[in-house]
Short mmCIF file of C-alpha atoms (C1' of nucleotides) in Angstrom, two decimals:
data_model
loop_
_atom_site.label_atom_id
_atom_site.label_comp_id
_atom_site.label_asym_id
_atom_site.label_seq_id
_atom_site.Cartn_x
_atom_site.Cartn_y
_atom_site.Cartn_z
CA MET S 987 79.11 -26.82 -151.09
CA ALA S 988 78.98 -27.21 -154.82
CA ARG S 989 75.59 -26.42 -156.27
CA SER S 990 73.81 -28.37 -158.95
CA GLY S 991 74.54 -27.99 -162.62
CA ARG S 992 77.36 -28.44 -165.04
CA ARG S 993 80.87 -27.15 -164.25
CA PRO S 994 82.86 -24.91 -166.59
CA GLY S 995 85.62 -26.62 -168.53
CA GLU S 996 86.41 -30.32 -168.64
CA SER S 997 86.30 -31.90 -165.24
CA GLY S 998 87.43 -35.42 -166.05
CA ALA S 999 84.87 -36.68 -163.60
CA ARG S 1000 84.29 -39.90 -165.49
CA GLU S 1001 87.96 -40.82 -165.30
CA ARG S 1002 88.16 -39.85 -161.66
CA ILE S 1003 85.18 -42.08 -160.94
CA ALA S 1004 86.78 -44.97 -162.81
CA ALA S 1005 90.05 -44.54 -160.93
CA SER S 1006 88.32 -44.34 -157.55
CA ALA S 1007 86.22 -47.36 -158.40
CA ARG S 1008 89.31 -49.40 -159.18
CA GLU S 1009 90.89 -48.37 -155.90
CA VAL S 1010 87.85 -48.98 -153.74
CA PHE S 1011 86.90 -52.24 -155.44
CA GLY S 1012 90.51 -53.31 -155.01
CA GLU S 1013 90.53 -52.56 -151.31
CA LEU S 1014 87.10 -53.79 -150.34
CA GLY S 1015 85.95 -56.14 -153.06
CA PHE S 1016 82.66 -55.86 -154.91
CA ASP S 1017 80.38 -56.29 -151.93
CA GLY S 1018 82.39 -54.16 -149.55
CA ALA S 1019 82.66 -51.24 -151.93
CA THR S 1020 79.82 -48.75 -151.97
CA ILE S 1021 78.78 -46.36 -154.68
CA ARG S 1022 78.76 -43.57 -152.14
CA GLY S 1023 82.30 -44.39 -151.09
CA ILE S 1024 83.51 -44.42 -154.66
CA ALA S 1025 81.74 -41.13 -155.36
CA THR S 1026 83.20 -39.47 -152.28
CA ALA S 1027 86.69 -40.64 -153.20
CA ALA S 1028 86.18 -39.12 -156.62
CA GLY S 1029 84.84 -35.87 -155.18
CA VAL S 1030 81.52 -36.34 -156.91
CA ASP S 1031 77.86 -36.93 -156.18
CA PRO S 1032 76.81 -40.61 -156.04
CA ALA S 1033 74.20 -40.02 -158.70
CA LEU S 1034 76.89 -39.11 -161.18
CA VAL S 1035 78.30 -42.59 -160.87
CA HIS S 1036 74.98 -44.01 -161.97
CA HIS S 1037 74.71 -41.41 -164.69
CA TYR S 1038 77.94 -42.62 -166.28
CA PHE S 1039 78.06 -46.29 -165.48
CA GLY S 1040 74.51 -47.37 -164.70
CA THR S 1041 74.33 -50.13 -162.13
CA LYS S 1042 77.05 -51.20 -159.73
CA GLN S 1043 77.63 -54.44 -161.61
CA ARG S 1044 78.17 -52.56 -164.87
CA LEU S 1045 80.56 -50.20 -163.14
CA PHE S 1046 82.57 -53.15 -161.85
CA LEU S 1047 82.73 -54.84 -165.23
CA SER S 1048 83.50 -51.60 -167.07
CA VAL S 1049 86.36 -50.72 -164.80
CA MET S 1050 87.91 -54.02 -163.73
CA SER S 1051 89.35 -55.24 -167.01
CA LEU S 1052 92.94 -56.25 -167.32
CA PRO S 1053 95.17 -54.67 -169.96
CA PHE S 1054 96.80 -57.97 -170.60
CA ASP S 1055 98.49 -58.98 -173.84
CA ALA S 1056 98.73 -62.74 -173.55
CA ALA S 1057 100.32 -63.18 -176.98
CA ALA S 1058 103.15 -60.74 -176.34
CA LEU S 1059 103.81 -62.26 -172.95
CA LYS S 1060 103.94 -65.71 -174.48
CA THR S 1061 106.72 -64.87 -176.94
CA GLN S 1062 108.59 -62.91 -174.30
CA LEU S 1063 108.58 -65.78 -171.84
CA LEU S 1064 109.50 -68.41 -174.39
CA ALA S 1065 112.20 -66.49 -176.26
CA PRO S 1066 115.10 -67.64 -174.02
CA GLY S 1067 114.02 -71.26 -174.42
CA LEU S 1068 112.03 -73.56 -172.21
CA ALA S 1069 114.49 -73.74 -169.33
CA GLY S 1070 113.74 -71.21 -166.63
CA VAL S 1071 110.28 -70.41 -167.93
CA GLY S 1072 108.82 -70.91 -164.46
CA GLU S 1073 111.07 -68.34 -162.87
CA ARG S 1074 110.40 -65.90 -165.69
CA LEU S 1075 106.65 -66.31 -165.24
CA VAL S 1076 106.86 -65.72 -161.50
CA ARG S 1077 109.14 -62.72 -162.08
CA PHE S 1078 106.64 -61.23 -164.50
CA PHE S 1079 103.75 -61.94 -162.15
CA LEU S 1080 105.46 -60.25 -159.23
CA SER S 1081 106.50 -57.29 -161.33
CA VAL S 1082 102.91 -56.65 -162.30
CA TRP S 1083 101.84 -56.56 -158.67
CA ASP S 1084 104.86 -54.71 -157.37
CA GLU S 1085 105.49 -52.14 -160.03
CA GLN S 1086 102.24 -51.29 -161.74
CA PRO S 1087 100.14 -49.40 -159.25
CA SER S 1088 97.24 -49.13 -161.64
CA VAL S 1089 96.88 -52.85 -162.23
CA ARG S 1090 97.28 -53.94 -158.64
CA PRO S 1091 93.86 -52.90 -157.31
CA ILE S 1092 92.25 -54.49 -160.33
CA LEU S 1093 93.86 -57.83 -159.57
CA THR S 1094 93.17 -57.50 -155.89
CA GLY S 1095 89.58 -56.58 -156.58
CA ILE S 1096 89.01 -59.49 -158.91
CA VAL S 1097 90.47 -61.98 -156.47
CA ARG S 1098 88.68 -60.46 -153.48
CA SER S 1099 85.37 -60.37 -155.28
CA ALA S 1100 85.68 -63.80 -156.85
CA MET S 1101 85.39 -65.21 -153.35
CA THR S 1102 81.73 -64.29 -153.09
CA ASP S 1103 80.51 -62.80 -156.36
CA PRO S 1104 79.89 -65.24 -159.21
CA ASP S 1105 80.41 -62.56 -161.86
CA ALA S 1106 83.86 -61.79 -160.53
CA ALA S 1107 84.56 -65.50 -160.42
CA LEU S 1108 83.83 -65.51 -164.14
CA LEU S 1109 86.42 -62.79 -164.67
CA LEU S 1110 88.92 -64.88 -162.77
CA ARG S 1111 88.05 -67.95 -164.81
CA ASP S 1112 88.65 -66.02 -167.99
CA PHE S 1113 91.91 -64.65 -166.71
CA LEU S 1114 93.13 -68.16 -166.02
CA GLY S 1115 91.28 -69.82 -168.83
CA ARG S 1116 90.94 -69.23 -172.52
CA GLN S 1117 92.05 -65.61 -172.43
CA GLY S 1118 95.11 -65.85 -170.27
CA LEU S 1119 97.20 -68.53 -168.74
CA PHE S 1120 95.76 -71.35 -170.79
CA GLN S 1121 97.06 -69.80 -174.00
CA LEU S 1122 100.54 -69.66 -172.57
CA VAL S 1123 100.48 -73.18 -171.17
CA ALA S 1124 99.01 -74.67 -174.32
CA ALA S 1125 101.93 -73.29 -176.30
CA ILE S 1126 104.40 -74.91 -173.94
CA ALA S 1127 102.84 -78.22 -172.97
CA PRO S 1128 99.91 -79.24 -175.16
CA ASN S 1129 99.14 -82.36 -173.16
CA ARG S 1130 96.91 -81.79 -170.17
CA ALA S 1131 97.21 -78.04 -170.75
CA GLU S 1132 94.03 -77.12 -168.85
CA PHE S 1133 95.10 -79.05 -165.80
CA ARG S 1134 98.56 -77.51 -165.89
CA ALA S 1135 97.15 -74.03 -166.35
CA VAL S 1136 94.87 -74.32 -163.35
CA LEU S 1137 97.69 -75.70 -161.20
CA VAL S 1138 99.87 -72.75 -162.16
CA GLY S 1139 96.96 -70.42 -161.51
CA SER S 1140 96.27 -71.89 -158.11
CA GLN S 1141 99.86 -71.37 -157.01
CA LEU S 1142 100.00 -67.85 -158.41
CA ILE S 1143 96.73 -66.82 -156.83
CA GLY S 1144 97.72 -68.36 -153.53
CA LEU S 1145 100.97 -66.44 -153.76
CA ALA S 1146 99.15 -63.20 -154.45
CA MET S 1147 96.74 -63.77 -151.58
CA ALA S 1148 99.50 -64.49 -149.11
CA ARG S 1149 101.88 -61.77 -150.25
CA TYR S 1150 99.56 -58.94 -151.24
CA ILE S 1151 96.07 -59.43 -149.87
CA VAL S 1152 96.41 -61.08 -146.49
CA GLY S 1153 100.00 -59.91 -146.04
CA LEU S 1154 101.51 -63.06 -144.57
CA GLU S 1155 105.02 -62.58 -143.26
CA PRO S 1156 107.78 -63.25 -144.06
CA LEU S 1157 106.49 -63.62 -147.60
CA ALA S 1158 104.91 -60.19 -147.80
CA SER S 1159 108.18 -58.34 -147.37
CA ALA S 1160 110.46 -60.91 -148.97
CA ASN S 1161 112.78 -59.95 -151.76
CA ALA S 1162 111.13 -60.52 -155.14
CA GLU S 1163 114.07 -62.54 -156.44
CA ASP S 1164 113.93 -64.82 -153.41
CA VAL S 1165 110.29 -65.49 -154.19
CA VAL S 1166 111.22 -66.16 -157.81
CA ALA S 1167 113.86 -68.65 -156.77
CA SER S 1168 111.50 -70.38 -154.36
CA VAL S 1169 108.31 -70.53 -156.37
CA GLY S 1170 109.71 -70.58 -159.92
CA PRO S 1171 110.72 -74.24 -159.96
CA ALA S 1172 107.34 -75.34 -158.63
CA ILE S 1173 105.64 -73.40 -161.41
CA GLU S 1174 108.06 -74.84 -163.94
CA ARG S 1175 107.19 -78.35 -162.88
CA TYR S 1176 103.49 -77.57 -163.30
CA LEU S 1177 104.26 -76.19 -166.75
CA ILE S 1178 106.59 -78.75 -168.28
CA GLY S 1179 107.37 -81.35 -165.64
CA ASP S 1180 106.07 -84.80 -164.95
CA LEU S 1181 102.89 -84.48 -162.95
CA GLY S 1182 102.73 -88.13 -162.02
CA VAL S 1183 99.16 -88.51 -163.26
CA ALA S 1184 98.33 -91.16 -165.80
CA MET C 626 53.47 -68.46 -136.51
CA ALA C 627 55.23 -69.23 -133.28
CA ARG C 628 54.25 -66.96 -130.42
CA SER C 629 56.64 -65.43 -127.95
CA GLY C 630 57.93 -67.22 -124.94
CA ARG C 631 59.92 -70.24 -124.06
CA ARG C 632 59.21 -73.59 -125.73
CA PRO C 633 58.60 -76.83 -123.83
CA GLY C 634 61.49 -79.23 -123.73
CA GLU C 635 64.98 -78.70 -125.04
CA SER C 636 65.00 -77.08 -128.43
CA GLY C 637 68.70 -77.10 -129.18
CA ALA C 638 68.33 -73.67 -130.69
CA ARG C 639 71.82 -72.60 -129.76
CA GLU C 640 73.37 -75.50 -131.63
CA ARG C 641 71.09 -74.96 -134.60
CA ILE C 642 72.15 -71.33 -134.73
CA ALA C 643 75.81 -72.29 -134.57
CA ALA C 644 75.39 -74.82 -137.35
CA SER C 645 73.51 -72.39 -139.57
CA ALA C 646 76.08 -69.71 -138.89
CA ARG C 647 78.87 -72.01 -139.99
CA GLU C 648 77.01 -72.82 -143.19
CA VAL C 649 76.04 -69.28 -144.05
CA PHE C 650 79.42 -67.80 -143.16
CA GLY C 651 80.97 -70.53 -145.25
CA GLU C 652 78.87 -69.75 -148.27
CA LEU C 653 78.81 -65.99 -148.13
CA GLY C 654 81.74 -64.90 -146.00
CA PHE C 655 81.49 -62.62 -143.01
CA ASP C 656 80.21 -59.56 -144.85
CA GLY C 657 77.81 -61.41 -147.09
CA ALA C 658 76.21 -63.34 -144.26
CA THR C 659 73.36 -61.68 -142.40
CA ILE C 660 72.07 -62.34 -138.93
CA ARG C 661 68.58 -62.55 -140.32
CA GLY C 662 69.70 -65.15 -142.86
CA ILE C 663 71.38 -67.23 -140.21
CA ALA C 664 68.33 -66.97 -137.96
CA THR C 665 65.96 -67.97 -140.74
CA ALA C 666 68.13 -70.95 -141.64
CA ALA C 667 68.01 -72.00 -138.00
CA GLY C 668 64.24 -71.49 -137.78
CA VAL C 669 64.61 -68.87 -135.11
CA ASP C 670 64.06 -65.18 -134.48
CA PRO C 671 67.05 -62.94 -135.25
CA ALA C 672 67.05 -61.55 -131.75
CA LEU C 673 67.80 -65.00 -130.38
CA VAL C 674 71.08 -64.97 -132.23
CA HIS C 675 72.06 -61.82 -130.40
CA HIS C 676 70.78 -63.25 -127.15
CA TYR C 677 73.16 -66.18 -127.38
CA PHE C 678 76.16 -64.79 -129.19
CA GLY C 679 76.05 -61.03 -128.79
CA THR C 680 77.46 -59.20 -131.76
CA LYS C 681 78.04 -60.57 -135.25
CA GLN C 682 81.80 -60.52 -134.79
CA ARG C 683 81.55 -62.57 -131.63
CA LEU C 684 79.26 -65.04 -133.38
CA PHE C 685 81.81 -65.46 -136.14
CA LEU C 686 84.69 -65.96 -133.74
CA SER C 687 82.68 -68.29 -131.49
CA VAL C 688 81.63 -70.51 -134.32
CA MET C 689 84.49 -70.48 -136.82
CA SER C 690 87.18 -72.26 -134.91
CA LEU C 691 88.97 -75.27 -136.31
CA PRO C 692 89.07 -78.54 -134.42
CA PHE C 693 92.62 -79.07 -135.46
CA ASP C 694 95.16 -81.12 -133.57
CA ALA C 695 98.47 -79.96 -134.97
CA ALA C 696 100.55 -82.22 -132.75
CA ALA C 697 98.73 -85.39 -133.71
CA LEU C 698 98.90 -84.49 -137.37
CA LYS C 699 102.62 -83.87 -137.05
CA THR C 700 103.43 -87.35 -135.74
CA GLN C 701 101.04 -88.94 -138.21
CA LEU C 702 102.64 -87.24 -141.20
CA LEU C 703 106.19 -87.88 -140.08
CA ALA C 704 105.79 -91.47 -138.95
CA PRO C 705 106.58 -93.06 -142.34
CA GLY C 706 109.72 -90.96 -142.63
CA LEU C 707 110.50 -87.77 -144.45
CA ALA C 708 110.08 -89.08 -147.99
CA GLY C 709 106.59 -88.49 -149.35
CA VAL C 710 105.62 -86.05 -146.61
CA GLY C 711 104.42 -83.56 -149.22
CA GLU C 712 101.99 -86.01 -150.74
CA ARG C 713 100.75 -87.06 -147.33
CA LEU C 714 100.12 -83.45 -146.36
CA VAL C 715 98.17 -82.76 -149.54
CA ARG C 716 96.21 -85.98 -149.08
CA PHE C 717 95.31 -84.96 -145.55
CA PHE C 718 94.39 -81.45 -146.67
CA LEU C 719 92.10 -82.73 -149.42
CA SER C 720 90.51 -85.30 -147.14
CA VAL C 721 89.54 -82.57 -144.70
CA TRP C 722 87.80 -80.60 -147.42
CA ASP C 723 86.29 -83.58 -149.20
CA GLU C 724 85.17 -85.80 -146.39
CA GLN C 725 84.38 -83.68 -143.37
CA PRO C 726 81.25 -81.75 -144.19
CA SER C 727 81.30 -79.91 -140.90
CA VAL C 728 84.77 -78.48 -141.30
CA ARG C 729 84.43 -77.43 -144.91
CA PRO C 730 82.24 -74.36 -144.43
CA ILE C 731 84.51 -73.23 -141.62
CA LEU C 732 87.54 -73.31 -143.88
CA THR C 733 85.64 -71.74 -146.74
CA GLY C 734 84.33 -69.05 -144.47
CA ILE C 735 87.71 -68.21 -143.05
CA VAL C 736 89.30 -67.97 -146.48
CA ARG C 737 86.39 -66.03 -147.94
CA SER C 738 86.26 -63.61 -145.05
CA ALA C 739 90.02 -63.16 -144.78
CA MET C 740 89.86 -61.39 -148.12
CA THR C 741 88.13 -58.37 -146.64
CA ASP C 742 87.83 -58.76 -142.89
CA PRO C 743 90.97 -58.18 -140.82
CA ASP C 744 89.73 -60.35 -137.97
CA ALA C 745 89.27 -63.29 -140.26
CA ALA C 746 92.69 -62.61 -141.70
CA LEU C 747 94.01 -63.03 -138.18
CA LEU C 748 92.35 -66.44 -137.93
CA LEU C 749 94.03 -67.39 -141.19
CA ARG C 750 97.38 -66.14 -139.93
CA ASP C 751 97.03 -68.26 -136.83
CA PHE C 752 96.01 -71.28 -138.84
CA LEU C 753 99.16 -70.95 -140.93
CA GLY C 754 101.34 -69.52 -138.21
CA ARG C 755 102.19 -70.46 -134.68
CA GLN C 756 99.17 -72.70 -134.16
CA GLY C 757 99.18 -74.73 -137.31
CA LEU C 758 101.44 -75.24 -140.26
CA PHE C 759 104.46 -73.58 -138.71
CA GLN C 760 104.60 -76.19 -135.96
CA LEU C 761 104.68 -78.93 -138.54
CA VAL C 762 107.25 -77.27 -140.75
CA ALA C 763 109.51 -76.35 -137.86
CA ALA C 764 109.68 -80.00 -136.85
CA ILE C 765 110.74 -80.96 -140.35
CA ALA C 766 112.98 -78.17 -141.52
CA PRO C 767 114.14 -75.83 -138.77
CA ASN C 768 115.96 -73.50 -141.11
CA ARG C 769 113.78 -70.85 -142.69
CA ALA C 770 110.73 -72.56 -141.23
CA GLU C 771 108.50 -69.47 -141.38
CA PHE C 772 109.24 -68.90 -145.02
CA ARG C 773 108.64 -72.54 -145.86
CA ALA C 774 105.41 -72.61 -143.90
CA VAL C 775 104.01 -69.62 -145.72
CA LEU C 776 105.00 -71.04 -149.10
CA VAL C 777 103.22 -74.27 -148.26
CA GLY C 778 100.24 -72.28 -147.01
CA SER C 779 100.07 -70.18 -150.15
CA GLN C 780 99.95 -73.26 -152.36
CA LEU C 781 97.39 -75.00 -150.17
CA ILE C 782 95.15 -71.96 -149.99
CA GLY C 783 95.44 -71.38 -153.71
CA LEU C 784 94.53 -75.01 -154.23
CA ALA C 785 91.49 -74.70 -151.97
CA MET C 786 90.36 -71.53 -153.71
CA ALA C 787 90.64 -73.05 -157.14
CA ARG C 788 89.16 -76.43 -156.29
CA TYR C 789 86.53 -75.63 -153.70
CA ILE C 790 85.66 -71.94 -153.66
CA VAL C 791 85.90 -70.71 -157.24
CA GLY C 792 85.46 -74.17 -158.69
CA LEU C 793 88.02 -74.02 -161.49
CA GLU C 794 87.84 -76.93 -163.86
CA PRO C 795 89.37 -79.42 -164.43
CA LEU C 796 90.79 -79.14 -160.95
CA ALA C 797 87.46 -78.97 -159.17
CA SER C 798 86.34 -82.40 -160.29
CA ALA C 799 89.76 -84.01 -160.54
CA ASN C 800 90.51 -87.23 -158.73
CA ALA C 801 91.97 -86.54 -155.30
CA GLU C 802 94.93 -88.85 -155.89
CA ASP C 803 95.75 -87.05 -159.12
CA VAL C 804 95.87 -83.80 -157.21
CA VAL C 805 98.07 -85.43 -154.60
CA ALA C 806 100.47 -86.65 -157.27
CA SER C 807 100.56 -83.24 -158.94
CA VAL C 808 100.80 -80.91 -155.98
CA GLY C 809 102.51 -83.15 -153.46
CA PRO C 810 106.03 -82.84 -154.85
CA ALA C 811 105.77 -79.06 -155.01
CA ILE C 812 104.76 -79.00 -151.36
CA GLU C 813 107.56 -81.41 -150.50
CA ARG C 814 110.08 -79.11 -152.12
CA TYR C 815 108.76 -76.19 -150.08
CA LEU C 816 109.02 -78.34 -146.97
CA ILE C 817 112.42 -79.99 -147.26
CA GLY C 818 113.87 -79.02 -150.63
CA ASP C 819 116.43 -76.48 -151.72
CA LEU C 820 114.66 -73.17 -152.14
CA GLY C 821 117.53 -71.51 -153.96
CA VAL C 822 117.58 -68.54 -151.57
CA ALA C 823 120.76 -67.61 -149.76
"C1'" DC U 736 52.59 -72.56 -105.70
"C1'" DC U 737 55.31 -68.90 -106.20
"C1'" DA U 738 59.46 -66.41 -107.56
"C1'" DT U 739 63.49 -66.10 -110.14
"C1'" DG U 740 65.65 -66.71 -114.32
"C1'" DA U 741 66.23 -68.50 -118.91
"C1'" DA U 742 64.34 -68.99 -123.66
"C1'" DT U 743 61.90 -66.90 -127.34
"C1'" DT U 744 59.68 -63.49 -130.06
"C1'" DC U 745 57.85 -58.63 -131.24
"C1'" DA U 746 58.36 -54.15 -132.39
"C1'" DT U 747 61.36 -50.85 -133.43
"C1'" DC U 748 65.47 -47.67 -134.04
"C1'" DA U 749 69.14 -45.64 -136.48
"C1'" DC U 750 71.75 -46.35 -140.38
"C1'" DT U 751 73.37 -47.72 -144.89
"C1'" DT U 752 72.62 -49.30 -149.44
"C1'" DG U 753 71.47 -49.09 -154.57
"C1'" DT U 754 68.73 -46.64 -157.47
"C1'" DA U 755 65.52 -43.25 -159.71
"C1'" DG U 756 63.77 -38.72 -161.08
"C1'" DA U 757 63.63 -33.95 -161.04
"C1'" DA U 758 66.11 -29.69 -160.98
"C1'" DT U 759 70.00 -26.78 -162.06
"C1'" DT U 760 73.96 -25.19 -164.64
"C1'" DC U 761 76.92 -25.12 -168.45
"C1'" DA U 762 78.65 -26.03 -173.59
"C1'" DC U 763 77.80 -25.73 -178.23
"C1'" DC U 764 75.52 -25.44 -182.66
"C1'" DC U 765 72.45 -23.04 -185.89
"C1'" DG V 167 71.06 -15.71 -178.91
"C1'" DG V 168 68.06 -19.23 -178.28
"C1'" DG V 169 67.51 -24.15 -177.86
"C1'" DT V 170 69.12 -28.83 -177.34
"C1'" DG V 171 71.62 -31.82 -174.77
"C1'" DA V 172 75.11 -33.16 -171.54
"C1'" DA V 173 77.07 -32.66 -166.79
"C1'" DT V 174 76.14 -32.29 -162.02
"C1'" DT V 175 73.75 -32.26 -157.78
"C1'" DC V 176 69.51 -32.67 -154.65
"C1'" DT V 177 65.98 -35.18 -152.74
"C1'" DA V 178 63.95 -39.17 -151.90
"C1'" DC V 179 62.39 -44.04 -151.80
"C1'" DA V 180 62.26 -48.83 -150.69
"C1'" DA V 181 64.75 -52.34 -148.94
"C1'" DG V 182 67.89 -54.38 -145.92
"C1'" DT V 183 71.31 -54.14 -141.98
"C1'" DG V 184 72.90 -54.85 -136.92
"C1'" DA V 185 71.27 -53.99 -132.66
"C1'" DT V 186 68.19 -53.04 -128.45
"C1'" DG V 187 64.55 -53.42 -125.00
"C1'" DA V 188 60.36 -54.95 -123.60
"C1'" DA V 189 56.99 -58.60 -123.47
"C1'" DT V 190 55.65 -63.39 -123.25
"C1'" DT V 191 56.15 -68.23 -122.12
"C1'" DC V 192 58.30 -71.99 -119.88
"C1'" DA V 193 61.50 -74.52 -116.29
"C1'" DT V 194 62.98 -75.11 -111.83
"C1'" DG V 195 64.12 -74.69 -107.01
"C1'" DG V 196 62.39 -73.50 -102.48
#
DNA sequence: CCATGAATTCATCACTTGTAGAATTCACCC
DNA sequence: GGGTGAATTCTACAAGTGATGAATTCATGG
């Protein structure tokens, strides 16, 4: 098989490694993924992965970042007014998972890895915290915004786990709009409703 | 160190191994846990774990079962009538995590492992499916009971992840009754409310 | 008091993992 | 066209994994 040494032309190996890493991390989580597996999926020697990305942790952090424009999403969700914001948020959330095949393994990988790896848990905290959901919630309901944001996050992550990671039926193959109609109002209450806490 | 051979008296090693296994599986999940780690925590040679429980999978399945009486819970939750059943379910759910130190690592371990291990995902499916939540939901709302049960499960699991596994603040250190007041109505809507789906 | 069997540990195997360093091949600039 | 550096693979190490089989010590019934 392929001998040592550089290949003629541009091989795009670095991008192939990054893509494979996203896929494998998404399927198996940080611990389950192996550098050798990622390298094989990229058609590349394992040492090349280290050459480009250093350690496994650095590879994970380099590759598992969300292209997520919280500000743009905020205006988009709030443009039609406050009513129905919960359904619009759920609809957006589902569309990311369902329609963007590049983002899905990243989300899956972060959630899977956050279960056991503290670094991945930090990523998840940021995604729900200052960088992500909190911004949106703070613009809608300034009082108790952190609490509301985490409630919304817990329902969304639970939804993702059930529908996409564990694959619980009949939710996994339910129509997206049915999920929006079912979960949207609960999210909306977390966002702008009365939580019943003093 | 301890020589080979049987010890005088009853050592209770099997129970110590089971307890350690629950703890370690709970902290690290199935993949992260090691037989050597479990054995060390139990003060025992790793081979003894295999002697008693065979393979690692069988150890996990032997040890990670929930002492969960769905029928009793059903009557208890429904006794005061249908109103407030959501809050009572959340209160019960939180009390299991907060107050029963023996059950907590089992739940944590199942959720953590279900992320990557298909066998653990089966345990989770059973816990939410025919054995557990579905029974309760079917007694309350016969129509679309599976869908309702999975919605309830997704919110409860998301809540557990945020509060107990990832430790998202301010939810992780929130008062239990505040969580009940916040999440209970959402659960109640999933249980007996109008889901807005045809 | 002896034999059978259970409890416990030792030593070890085969395998996988992350990582490092050396060696080889190519691109590109002076 | 030679030299510097990047791309790529090979080889290998040290550590850790689940698992196995034999050896040792105790309990217990006949």
